mmCIF file of C-alpha atoms in Angstrom:
data_model
loop_
_atom_site.group_PDB
_atom_site.id
_atom_site.type_symbol
_atom_site.label_atom_id
_atom_site.label_comp_id
_atom_site.label_asym_id
_atom_site.label_seq_id
_atom_site.Cartn_x
_atom_site.Cartn_y
_atom_site.Cartn_z
ATOM 1 C CA UNK A 755 -14.985 -5.799 139.708
ATOM 2 C CA UNK A 756 -17.585 -3.117 139.198
ATOM 3 C CA UNK A 757 -17.979 -0.981 136.090
ATOM 4 C CA UNK A 758 -19.957 2.206 135.685
ATOM 5 C CA UNK A 759 -20.525 1.619 131.971
ATOM 6 C CA UNK A 760 -23.021 -1.223 131.654
ATOM 7 C CA UNK A 761 -25.168 -3.068 129.153
ATOM 8 C CA UNK A 762 -28.057 -2.733 131.579
ATOM 9 C CA UNK A 763 -28.098 -6.502 131.986
ATOM 10 C CA UNK A 764 -26.004 -7.935 134.822
ATOM 11 C CA UNK A 765 -25.769 -11.352 133.168
ATOM 12 C CA UNK A 766 -24.379 -9.812 129.985
ATOM 13 C CA UNK A 767 -21.934 -7.712 132.009
ATOM 14 C CA UNK A 768 -20.736 -10.813 133.849
ATOM 15 C CA UNK A 769 -20.373 -12.691 130.563
ATOM 16 C CA UNK A 770 -18.209 -9.883 129.175
ATOM 17 C CA UNK A 771 -15.989 -9.994 132.253
ATOM 18 C CA UNK A 772 -15.714 -13.767 131.890
ATOM 19 C CA UNK A 773 -14.713 -13.480 128.215
ATOM 20 C CA UNK A 774 -12.035 -10.919 129.066
ATOM 21 C CA UNK A 775 -10.721 -13.128 131.867
ATOM 22 C CA UNK A 776 -10.494 -16.128 129.536
ATOM 23 C CA UNK A 777 -8.789 -13.944 126.908
ATOM 24 C CA UNK A 778 -6.088 -13.074 129.447
ATOM 25 C CA UNK A 779 -6.968 -9.377 129.513
ATOM 26 C CA UNK A 780 -4.881 -8.405 132.524
ATOM 27 C CA UNK A 781 -3.988 -4.959 131.162
ATOM 28 C CA UNK A 782 -6.661 -2.233 131.108
ATOM 29 C CA UNK A 783 -9.623 -4.597 131.649
ATOM 30 C CA UNK A 784 -11.933 -1.638 132.376
ATOM 31 C CA UNK A 785 -11.391 -0.088 128.960
ATOM 32 C CA UNK A 786 -11.748 -3.426 127.185
ATOM 33 C CA UNK A 787 -14.949 -4.055 129.110
ATOM 34 C CA UNK A 788 -16.350 -0.696 128.014
ATOM 35 C CA UNK A 789 -15.502 -1.427 124.381
ATOM 36 C CA UNK A 790 -17.358 -4.728 124.520
ATOM 37 C CA UNK A 791 -20.300 -3.074 126.270
ATOM 38 C CA UNK A 792 -20.448 -0.606 123.389
ATOM 39 C CA UNK A 793 -20.659 -3.494 120.916
ATOM 40 C CA UNK A 794 -23.551 -4.973 122.887
ATOM 41 C CA UNK A 795 -25.241 -1.563 122.954
ATOM 42 C CA UNK A 796 -24.976 -1.397 119.161
ATOM 43 C CA UNK A 797 -26.902 -4.645 118.993
ATOM 44 C CA UNK A 798 -29.441 -3.338 121.498
ATOM 45 C CA UNK A 799 -29.794 -0.109 119.505
ATOM 46 C CA UNK A 800 -30.537 -2.007 116.308
ATOM 47 C CA UNK A 801 -27.725 -0.203 114.466
ATOM 48 C CA UNK A 802 -28.035 -0.539 110.698
ATOM 49 C CA UNK A 803 -25.542 -2.312 108.474
ATOM 50 C CA UNK A 804 -23.883 0.858 107.183
ATOM 51 C CA UNK A 805 -23.208 2.188 110.679
ATOM 52 C CA UNK A 806 -21.834 -1.161 111.831
ATOM 53 C CA UNK A 807 -19.511 -1.358 108.826
ATOM 54 C CA UNK A 808 -18.044 2.054 109.684
ATOM 55 C CA UNK A 809 -17.460 1.112 113.330
ATOM 56 C CA UNK A 810 -16.103 -2.330 112.435
ATOM 57 C CA UNK A 811 -13.634 -1.001 109.865
ATOM 58 C CA UNK A 812 -12.538 1.815 112.170
ATOM 59 C CA UNK A 813 -11.790 -0.562 115.036
ATOM 60 C CA UNK A 814 -9.901 -2.970 112.788
ATOM 61 C CA UNK A 815 -7.820 -0.227 111.179
ATOM 62 C CA UNK A 816 -6.863 1.426 114.451
ATOM 63 C CA UNK A 817 -5.999 -1.868 116.144
ATOM 64 C CA UNK A 818 -3.699 -2.889 113.318
ATOM 65 C CA UNK A 819 -2.065 0.547 113.008
ATOM 66 C CA UNK A 820 -1.346 0.634 116.750
ATOM 67 C CA UNK A 821 0.085 -2.885 116.553
ATOM 68 C CA UNK A 822 2.451 -1.908 113.726
ATOM 69 C CA UNK A 823 3.593 1.268 115.498
ATOM 70 C CA UNK A 824 3.944 -0.229 118.982
ATOM 71 C CA UNK A 825 7.479 -1.684 118.629
ATOM 72 C CA UNK A 826 8.746 1.766 117.604
ATOM 73 C CA UNK A 827 7.032 3.874 120.253
ATOM 74 C CA UNK A 828 10.350 4.897 121.801
ATOM 75 C CA UNK A 829 11.647 6.268 118.491
ATOM 76 C CA UNK A 830 11.018 9.848 117.373
ATOM 77 C CA UNK A 831 8.977 10.132 114.206
ATOM 78 C CA UNK A 832 8.389 12.907 111.682
ATOM 79 C CA UNK A 833 5.329 12.995 109.426
ATOM 80 C CA UNK A 834 6.036 14.272 105.907
ATOM 81 C CA UNK A 835 3.053 15.470 103.874
ATOM 82 C CA UNK A 836 3.041 16.625 100.247
ATOM 83 C CA UNK A 837 1.722 16.160 96.735
ATOM 84 C CA UNK A 838 1.534 12.750 95.073
ATOM 85 C CA UNK A 839 2.014 14.482 91.695
ATOM 86 C CA UNK A 840 5.594 15.706 92.096
ATOM 87 C CA UNK A 841 8.053 13.935 89.802
ATOM 88 C CA UNK A 842 11.562 12.874 90.888
ATOM 89 C CA UNK A 843 13.166 15.571 88.721
ATOM 90 C CA UNK A 844 11.330 18.429 90.503
ATOM 91 C CA UNK A 845 12.854 20.588 93.227
ATOM 92 C CA UNK A 846 9.893 19.807 95.520
ATOM 93 C CA UNK A 847 10.596 16.064 95.345
ATOM 94 C CA UNK A 848 14.344 16.467 95.696
ATOM 95 C CA UNK A 849 14.078 18.765 98.705
ATOM 96 C CA UNK A 850 11.695 16.357 100.444
ATOM 97 C CA UNK A 851 14.119 13.513 99.809
ATOM 98 C CA UNK A 852 17.072 15.481 101.197
ATOM 99 C CA UNK A 853 15.098 16.583 104.251
ATOM 100 C CA UNK A 854 13.922 13.039 104.983
ATOM 101 C CA UNK A 855 17.466 11.700 104.815
ATOM 102 C CA UNK A 856 18.679 14.458 107.123
ATOM 103 C CA UNK A 857 15.951 13.958 109.699
ATOM 104 C CA UNK A 858 16.464 10.172 109.597
ATOM 105 C CA UNK A 859 20.188 10.726 110.179
ATOM 106 C CA UNK A 860 19.163 12.785 113.224
ATOM 107 C CA UNK A 861 17.410 9.748 114.713
ATOM 108 C CA UNK A 862 13.848 10.182 113.475
ATOM 109 C CA UNK A 863 11.754 7.708 111.547
ATOM 110 C CA UNK A 864 9.674 9.189 108.718
ATOM 111 C CA UNK A 865 5.939 8.606 108.302
ATOM 112 C CA UNK A 866 4.413 9.285 104.878
ATOM 113 C CA UNK A 867 1.154 8.530 103.114
ATOM 114 C CA UNK A 868 2.990 5.756 101.205
ATOM 115 C CA UNK A 869 2.033 7.092 97.773
ATOM 116 C CA UNK A 870 4.182 8.630 95.068
ATOM 117 C CA UNK A 871 5.529 12.177 94.716
ATOM 118 C CA UNK A 872 6.536 13.790 98.017
ATOM 119 C CA UNK A 873 5.486 10.658 99.905
ATOM 120 C CA UNK A 874 7.842 8.558 97.806
ATOM 121 C CA UNK A 875 10.605 11.114 98.318
ATOM 122 C CA UNK A 876 10.102 10.880 102.084
ATOM 123 C CA UNK A 877 10.415 7.106 102.186
ATOM 124 C CA UNK A 878 13.246 7.142 99.672
ATOM 125 C CA UNK A 879 15.242 9.693 101.636
ATOM 126 C CA UNK A 880 14.717 8.054 105.015
ATOM 127 C CA UNK A 881 15.269 4.545 103.701
ATOM 128 C CA UNK A 882 13.072 1.510 104.241
ATOM 129 C CA UNK A 883 14.374 0.775 107.748
ATOM 130 C CA UNK A 884 13.458 4.269 108.947
ATOM 131 C CA UNK A 885 10.129 4.538 107.113
ATOM 132 C CA UNK A 886 6.446 4.033 107.778
ATOM 133 C CA UNK A 887 3.757 4.195 105.118
ATOM 134 C CA UNK A 888 0.118 4.958 105.929
ATOM 135 C CA UNK A 889 -1.607 4.302 102.624
ATOM 136 C CA UNK A 890 -5.179 5.292 101.761
ATOM 137 C CA UNK A 891 -7.302 3.045 99.563
ATOM 138 C CA UNK A 892 -8.858 5.244 96.863
ATOM 139 C CA UNK A 893 -11.300 4.471 94.028
ATOM 140 C CA UNK A 894 -8.421 4.826 91.565
ATOM 141 C CA UNK A 895 -6.277 2.605 93.819
ATOM 142 C CA UNK A 896 -3.259 4.448 95.178
ATOM 143 C CA UNK A 897 -0.390 1.969 95.038
ATOM 144 C CA UNK A 898 2.350 2.138 97.651
ATOM 145 C CA UNK A 899 5.660 3.511 96.401
ATOM 146 C CA UNK A 900 8.546 1.051 95.900
ATOM 147 C CA UNK A 901 10.440 2.341 98.954
ATOM 148 C CA UNK A 902 7.773 1.106 101.402
ATOM 149 C CA UNK A 903 5.723 -1.431 99.372
ATOM 150 C CA UNK A 904 5.684 -4.868 100.987
ATOM 151 C CA UNK A 905 7.186 -3.579 104.222
ATOM 152 C CA UNK A 906 5.773 -4.645 107.586
ATOM 153 C CA UNK A 907 5.537 -0.936 108.458
ATOM 154 C CA UNK A 908 3.033 -0.276 105.654
ATOM 155 C CA UNK A 909 -0.575 0.115 106.830
ATOM 156 C CA UNK A 910 -3.569 0.457 104.498
ATOM 157 C CA UNK A 911 -6.613 2.527 105.472
ATOM 158 C CA UNK A 912 -10.114 2.845 104.083
ATOM 159 C CA UNK A 913 -10.912 6.032 105.997
ATOM 160 C CA UNK A 914 -9.013 9.298 105.974
ATOM 161 C CA UNK A 915 -9.936 10.030 109.597
ATOM 162 C CA UNK A 916 -8.366 6.820 110.937
ATOM 163 C CA UNK A 917 -5.288 7.472 108.812
ATOM 164 C CA UNK A 918 -4.983 11.022 110.169
ATOM 165 C CA UNK A 919 -5.317 9.765 113.725
ATOM 166 C CA UNK A 920 -2.544 7.236 113.120
ATOM 167 C CA UNK A 921 -0.334 10.022 111.747
ATOM 168 C CA UNK A 922 -0.863 12.363 114.685
ATOM 169 C CA UNK A 923 -0.897 9.839 117.513
ATOM 170 C CA UNK A 924 2.665 8.732 116.952
ATOM 171 C CA UNK A 925 4.443 11.692 115.405
ATOM 172 C CA UNK A 926 6.842 14.096 117.093
ATOM 173 C CA UNK A 927 7.087 16.560 114.199
ATOM 174 C CA UNK A 928 5.186 17.467 111.033
ATOM 175 C CA UNK A 929 6.641 18.778 107.775
ATOM 176 C CA UNK A 930 4.334 19.921 104.977
ATOM 177 C CA UNK A 931 5.922 20.134 101.541
ATOM 178 C CA UNK A 932 4.075 21.660 98.566
ATOM 179 C CA UNK A 933 0.830 19.889 97.769
ATOM 180 C CA UNK A 934 -2.819 20.175 96.866
ATOM 181 C CA UNK A 935 -6.078 19.836 98.767
ATOM 182 C CA UNK A 936 -4.945 16.714 100.614
ATOM 183 C CA UNK A 937 -1.748 18.320 101.868
ATOM 184 C CA UNK A 938 -3.589 21.463 102.944
ATOM 185 C CA UNK A 939 -6.203 19.340 104.691
ATOM 186 C CA UNK A 940 -3.531 17.437 106.611
ATOM 187 C CA UNK A 941 -1.547 20.529 107.529
ATOM 188 C CA UNK A 942 -4.581 22.531 108.622
ATOM 189 C CA UNK A 943 -5.962 19.638 110.646
ATOM 190 C CA UNK A 944 -2.682 19.349 112.541
ATOM 191 C CA UNK A 945 -2.725 23.093 113.192
ATOM 192 C CA UNK A 946 -6.351 22.989 114.331
ATOM 193 C CA UNK A 947 -5.799 20.055 116.681
ATOM 194 C CA UNK A 948 -2.840 21.739 118.345
ATOM 195 C CA UNK A 949 -4.434 25.207 118.371
ATOM 196 C CA UNK A 950 -7.442 23.790 120.227
ATOM 197 C CA UNK A 951 -5.490 21.509 122.550
ATOM 198 C CA UNK A 952 -6.920 18.332 121.049
ATOM 199 C CA UNK A 953 -3.505 16.869 120.261
ATOM 200 C CA UNK A 954 -0.034 16.934 121.726
ATOM 201 C CA UNK A 955 2.244 19.847 120.865
ATOM 202 C CA UNK A 956 4.715 19.165 118.048
ATOM 203 C CA UNK A 957 6.830 21.378 115.787
ATOM 204 C CA UNK A 958 5.166 22.067 112.425
ATOM 205 C CA UNK A 959 7.250 23.153 109.435
ATOM 206 C CA UNK A 960 5.985 24.266 106.025
ATOM 207 C CA UNK A 961 8.896 23.596 103.672
ATOM 208 C CA UNK A 962 9.331 24.669 100.050
ATOM 209 C CA UNK A 963 12.327 25.116 97.722
ATOM 210 C CA UNK A 964 14.197 28.414 97.499
ATOM 211 C CA UNK A 965 12.314 30.844 95.248
ATOM 212 C CA UNK A 966 9.095 28.828 95.348
ATOM 213 C CA UNK A 967 7.153 31.054 97.797
ATOM 214 C CA UNK A 968 4.572 28.233 97.955
ATOM 215 C CA UNK A 969 3.981 28.460 101.700
ATOM 216 C CA UNK A 970 5.041 32.106 101.940
ATOM 217 C CA UNK A 971 1.925 33.056 99.980
ATOM 218 C CA UNK A 972 -0.165 30.865 102.280
ATOM 219 C CA UNK A 973 1.374 32.497 105.373
ATOM 220 C CA UNK A 974 0.636 35.934 103.886
ATOM 221 C CA UNK A 975 -3.005 34.913 103.489
ATOM 222 C CA UNK A 976 -3.061 33.911 107.160
ATOM 223 C CA UNK A 977 -1.729 37.296 108.249
ATOM 224 C CA UNK A 978 -3.590 39.500 105.744
ATOM 225 C CA UNK A 979 -6.951 37.747 105.877
ATOM 226 C CA UNK A 980 -7.272 35.637 109.017
ATOM 227 C CA UNK A 981 -5.222 37.618 111.528
ATOM 228 C CA UNK A 982 -6.390 41.070 110.436
ATOM 229 C CA UNK A 983 -10.016 39.964 110.704
ATOM 230 C CA UNK A 984 -9.497 38.502 114.163
ATOM 231 C CA UNK A 985 -10.136 34.936 113.011
ATOM 232 C CA UNK A 986 -6.861 33.762 114.525
ATOM 233 C CA UNK A 987 -4.722 35.236 117.300
ATOM 234 C CA UNK A 988 -1.196 36.625 116.808
ATOM 235 C CA UNK A 989 0.259 33.826 118.930
ATOM 236 C CA UNK A 990 -1.312 31.212 116.629
ATOM 237 C CA UNK A 991 1.353 32.106 114.077
ATOM 238 C CA UNK A 992 3.896 30.666 116.537
ATOM 239 C CA UNK A 993 2.478 27.193 115.974
ATOM 240 C CA UNK A 994 4.312 26.777 112.667
ATOM 241 C CA UNK A 995 7.382 27.851 110.729
ATOM 242 C CA UNK A 996 7.690 28.542 107.000
ATOM 243 C CA UNK A 997 11.123 28.003 105.472
ATOM 244 C CA UNK A 998 12.907 27.170 102.227
ATOM 245 C CA UNK A 999 15.892 25.690 104.076
ATOM 246 C CA UNK A 1000 16.309 22.028 104.971
ATOM 247 C CA UNK A 1001 18.822 23.134 107.612
ATOM 248 C CA UNK A 1002 16.251 25.441 109.228
ATOM 249 C CA UNK A 1003 13.569 22.750 109.105
ATOM 250 C CA UNK A 1004 15.821 20.267 110.897
ATOM 251 C CA UNK A 1005 16.900 22.944 113.375
ATOM 252 C CA UNK A 1006 13.275 23.824 114.170
ATOM 253 C CA UNK A 1007 12.480 20.205 114.967
ATOM 254 C CA UNK A 1008 15.661 19.499 116.915
ATOM 255 C CA UNK A 1009 15.385 22.690 118.967
ATOM 256 C CA UNK A 1010 11.847 21.811 120.030
ATOM 257 C CA UNK A 1011 13.187 18.854 122.035
ATOM 258 C CA UNK A 1012 16.257 20.633 123.392
ATOM 259 C CA UNK A 1013 14.860 21.073 126.914
ATOM 260 C CA UNK A 1014 11.203 20.104 126.395
ATOM 261 C CA UNK A 1015 10.148 16.455 126.450
ATOM 262 C CA UNK A 1016 6.360 16.133 126.584
ATOM 263 C CA UNK A 1017 3.313 17.256 128.536
ATOM 264 C CA UNK A 1018 0.210 15.806 130.084
ATOM 265 C CA UNK A 1019 -2.753 16.901 132.154
ATOM 266 C CA UNK A 1020 -3.278 15.431 135.598
ATOM 267 C CA UNK A 1021 -6.711 16.600 136.703
ATOM 268 C CA UNK A 1022 -6.548 20.393 136.339
ATOM 269 C CA UNK A 1023 -2.755 20.677 136.294
ATOM 270 C CA UNK A 1024 -0.528 20.679 133.225
ATOM 271 C CA UNK A 1025 2.636 18.640 133.756
ATOM 272 C CA UNK A 1026 5.517 19.666 131.495
ATOM 273 C CA UNK A 1027 8.287 17.075 131.358
ATOM 274 C CA UNK A 1028 11.809 18.336 130.728
ATOM 275 C CA UNK A 1029 15.032 16.852 129.415
ATOM 276 C CA UNK A 1030 16.973 18.670 132.139
ATOM 277 C CA UNK A 1031 15.994 20.718 135.198
ATOM 278 C CA UNK A 1032 15.568 24.480 135.086
ATOM 279 C CA UNK A 1033 17.244 26.754 137.587
ATOM 280 C CA UNK A 1034 15.193 28.776 140.065
ATOM 281 C CA UNK A 1035 16.011 31.879 138.041
ATOM 282 C CA UNK A 1036 14.751 30.280 134.818
ATOM 283 C CA UNK A 1037 11.497 29.194 136.471
ATOM 284 C CA UNK A 1038 11.034 32.741 137.730
ATOM 285 C CA UNK A 1039 11.528 34.081 134.195
ATOM 286 C CA UNK A 1040 8.790 31.751 132.938
ATOM 287 C CA UNK A 1041 6.472 32.941 135.706
ATOM 288 C CA UNK A 1042 7.102 36.563 134.777
ATOM 289 C CA UNK A 1043 6.755 36.139 131.012
ATOM 290 C CA UNK A 1044 3.879 33.648 130.926
ATOM 291 C CA UNK A 1045 1.672 34.631 133.849
ATOM 292 C CA UNK A 1046 -1.240 34.841 131.390
ATOM 293 C CA UNK A 1047 -1.120 31.064 130.915
ATOM 294 C CA UNK A 1048 -1.573 30.342 134.624
ATOM 295 C CA UNK A 1049 -5.158 30.137 135.849
ATOM 296 C CA UNK A 1050 -4.144 30.133 139.519
ATOM 297 C CA UNK A 1051 -0.963 29.720 141.544
ATOM 298 C CA UNK A 1052 2.349 29.684 139.693
ATOM 299 C CA UNK A 1053 4.660 27.605 137.523
ATOM 300 C CA UNK A 1054 6.737 25.409 139.814
ATOM 301 C CA UNK A 1055 9.067 22.383 139.641
ATOM 302 C CA UNK A 1056 7.690 18.985 140.598
ATOM 303 C CA UNK A 1057 8.597 15.322 140.720
ATOM 304 C CA UNK A 1058 6.662 12.798 138.645
ATOM 305 C CA UNK A 1059 3.063 12.421 139.765
ATOM 306 C CA UNK A 1060 1.664 8.893 140.208
ATOM 307 C CA UNK A 1061 -0.875 9.390 137.416
ATOM 308 C CA UNK A 1062 1.793 10.058 134.770
ATOM 309 C CA UNK A 1063 4.900 8.368 136.162
ATOM 310 C CA UNK A 1064 5.740 6.055 133.259
ATOM 311 C CA UNK A 1065 8.755 4.112 134.513
ATOM 312 C CA UNK A 1066 10.826 4.987 131.434
ATOM 313 C CA UNK A 1067 10.503 8.721 132.084
ATOM 314 C CA UNK A 1068 9.662 8.998 135.779
ATOM 315 C CA UNK A 1069 13.153 10.357 136.462
ATOM 316 C CA UNK A 1070 12.676 13.388 134.207
ATOM 317 C CA UNK A 1071 12.331 16.799 135.909
ATOM 318 C CA UNK A 1072 8.980 18.504 135.526
ATOM 319 C CA UNK A 1073 7.096 21.761 135.803
ATOM 320 C CA UNK A 1074 3.460 21.998 136.805
ATOM 321 C CA UNK A 1075 0.850 24.732 136.732
ATOM 322 C CA UNK A 1076 -2.884 25.304 136.391
ATOM 323 C CA UNK A 1077 -3.094 25.989 132.664
ATOM 324 C CA UNK A 1078 -6.124 27.961 131.500
ATOM 325 C CA UNK A 1079 -6.512 25.563 128.529
ATOM 326 C CA UNK A 1080 -6.659 28.283 125.929
ATOM 327 C CA UNK A 1081 -4.096 30.219 123.866
ATOM 328 C CA UNK A 1082 -2.134 27.164 122.749
ATOM 329 C CA UNK A 1083 -0.046 29.429 120.546
ATOM 330 C CA UNK A 1084 1.171 31.047 123.773
ATOM 331 C CA UNK A 1085 1.835 27.582 125.171
ATOM 332 C CA UNK A 1086 4.039 26.941 122.137
ATOM 333 C CA UNK A 1087 5.858 30.206 122.909
ATOM 334 C CA UNK A 1088 6.292 28.916 126.470
ATOM 335 C CA UNK A 1089 7.926 25.749 125.113
ATOM 336 C CA UNK A 1090 10.181 27.805 122.836
ATOM 337 C CA UNK A 1091 11.219 29.994 125.777
ATOM 338 C CA UNK A 1092 12.192 27.124 128.050
ATOM 339 C CA UNK A 1093 14.093 25.579 125.132
ATOM 340 C CA UNK A 1094 16.059 28.833 124.789
ATOM 341 C CA UNK A 1095 17.721 28.471 128.196
ATOM 342 C CA UNK A 1096 21.297 27.192 128.254
ATOM 343 C CA UNK A 1097 21.712 23.461 128.729
ATOM 344 C CA UNK A 1098 23.233 22.402 132.053
ATOM 345 C CA UNK A 1099 26.515 20.528 131.921
ATOM 346 C CA UNK A 1100 26.378 16.774 131.241
ATOM 347 C CA UNK A 1101 22.699 16.824 130.243
ATOM 348 C CA UNK A 1102 21.340 14.028 128.053
ATOM 349 C CA UNK A 1103 18.335 13.779 125.757
ATOM 350 C CA UNK A 1104 15.552 11.248 126.320
ATOM 351 C CA UNK A 1105 13.365 10.090 123.439
ATOM 352 C CA UNK A 1106 9.885 11.663 123.745
ATOM 353 C CA UNK A 1107 6.930 9.385 124.248
ATOM 354 C CA UNK A 1108 4.867 8.555 121.220
ATOM 355 C CA UNK A 1109 1.139 8.257 121.610
ATOM 356 C CA UNK A 1110 0.335 7.409 125.212
ATOM 357 C CA UNK A 1111 1.642 10.099 127.508
ATOM 358 C CA UNK A 1112 1.952 12.866 124.963
ATOM 359 C CA UNK A 1113 -1.734 13.375 124.324
ATOM 360 C CA UNK A 1114 -3.634 15.987 126.285
ATOM 361 C CA UNK A 1115 -7.406 16.123 126.886
ATOM 362 C CA UNK A 1116 -8.358 12.564 125.959
ATOM 363 C CA UNK A 1117 -6.397 11.189 128.898
ATOM 364 C CA UNK A 1118 -8.494 13.120 131.373
ATOM 365 C CA UNK A 1119 -11.935 11.688 130.641
ATOM 366 C CA UNK A 1120 -13.667 11.582 134.020
ATOM 367 C CA UNK A 1121 -16.285 9.080 132.915
ATOM 368 C CA UNK A 1122 -18.358 7.778 130.058
ATOM 369 C CA UNK A 1123 -21.861 8.763 129.037
ATOM 370 C CA UNK A 1124 -24.584 6.281 128.320
#
């Protein structure tokens, strides 16, 4: 087997292949080979101790997080962000708890940061069986809340960036409750990743209690400062919803998966998987209303392509088109529009993919650099 990514030493490359063979690496041997080549290159580069510690910890944390999440990859998940400082007697905490119970009742598992405050409310509302906790180790030692502590679905992280990746890789929805710098960082990172096409499209809800105006003020800043100065586009405001209603938050998330399932690039085409097929008339409406998204050709129905035909979802109907890979707010409007069409009779809902299959650009790497 030949690999483009090499240590530069054929004997070392052969040794790596031999190790993988003896380890029983029958799945994705090319990627595993490249990872081991990278380790050898670190040795060849003379990487210092600090750099190696970062890479070592990152690899360990991501491997373990993926292992914990893997058995639940066919279950929808909702990430709940919010302040660790909210007490159980506050409306912020209580609303987060009610929302988490409601979304768990709707079939979602809830992912929180495993701490106290809103995070505790999320795990408490969803219940231990429907909860994940992605805890961050801090100098003042954040202890996991009692509703996820000791659970096999609790993962501890040293680095915020690996924790954020674990959140986004496996979530199908994001809800930001009131919080401080950490909550704003998490919410804005999610928005940035989706706005730039670096992560899969998910519904994002900014939820606060009635009369709070917590996120309303933030949304006003976005419109009065960012939009008016041309720092964001009007369609970027379609990437999220601000509400004080748990009902509306649940509706926003549920409606997102009404007809839409997931999407993936195959070469230069965007494949949009659907829960149920669209009529010719509905496809024509999408072509008329979203011609600006199409780089060339048109939006058209398609069967599963070999490159993305996961056996669990290969039967799903699809649309394909040459997406210009910009204006992801408009792409969100496209998803909302196809979700607005009436459901055909006897249609059923498939659980969206988590992680593999829902991500966009990273799947399309043509090759690796030296």
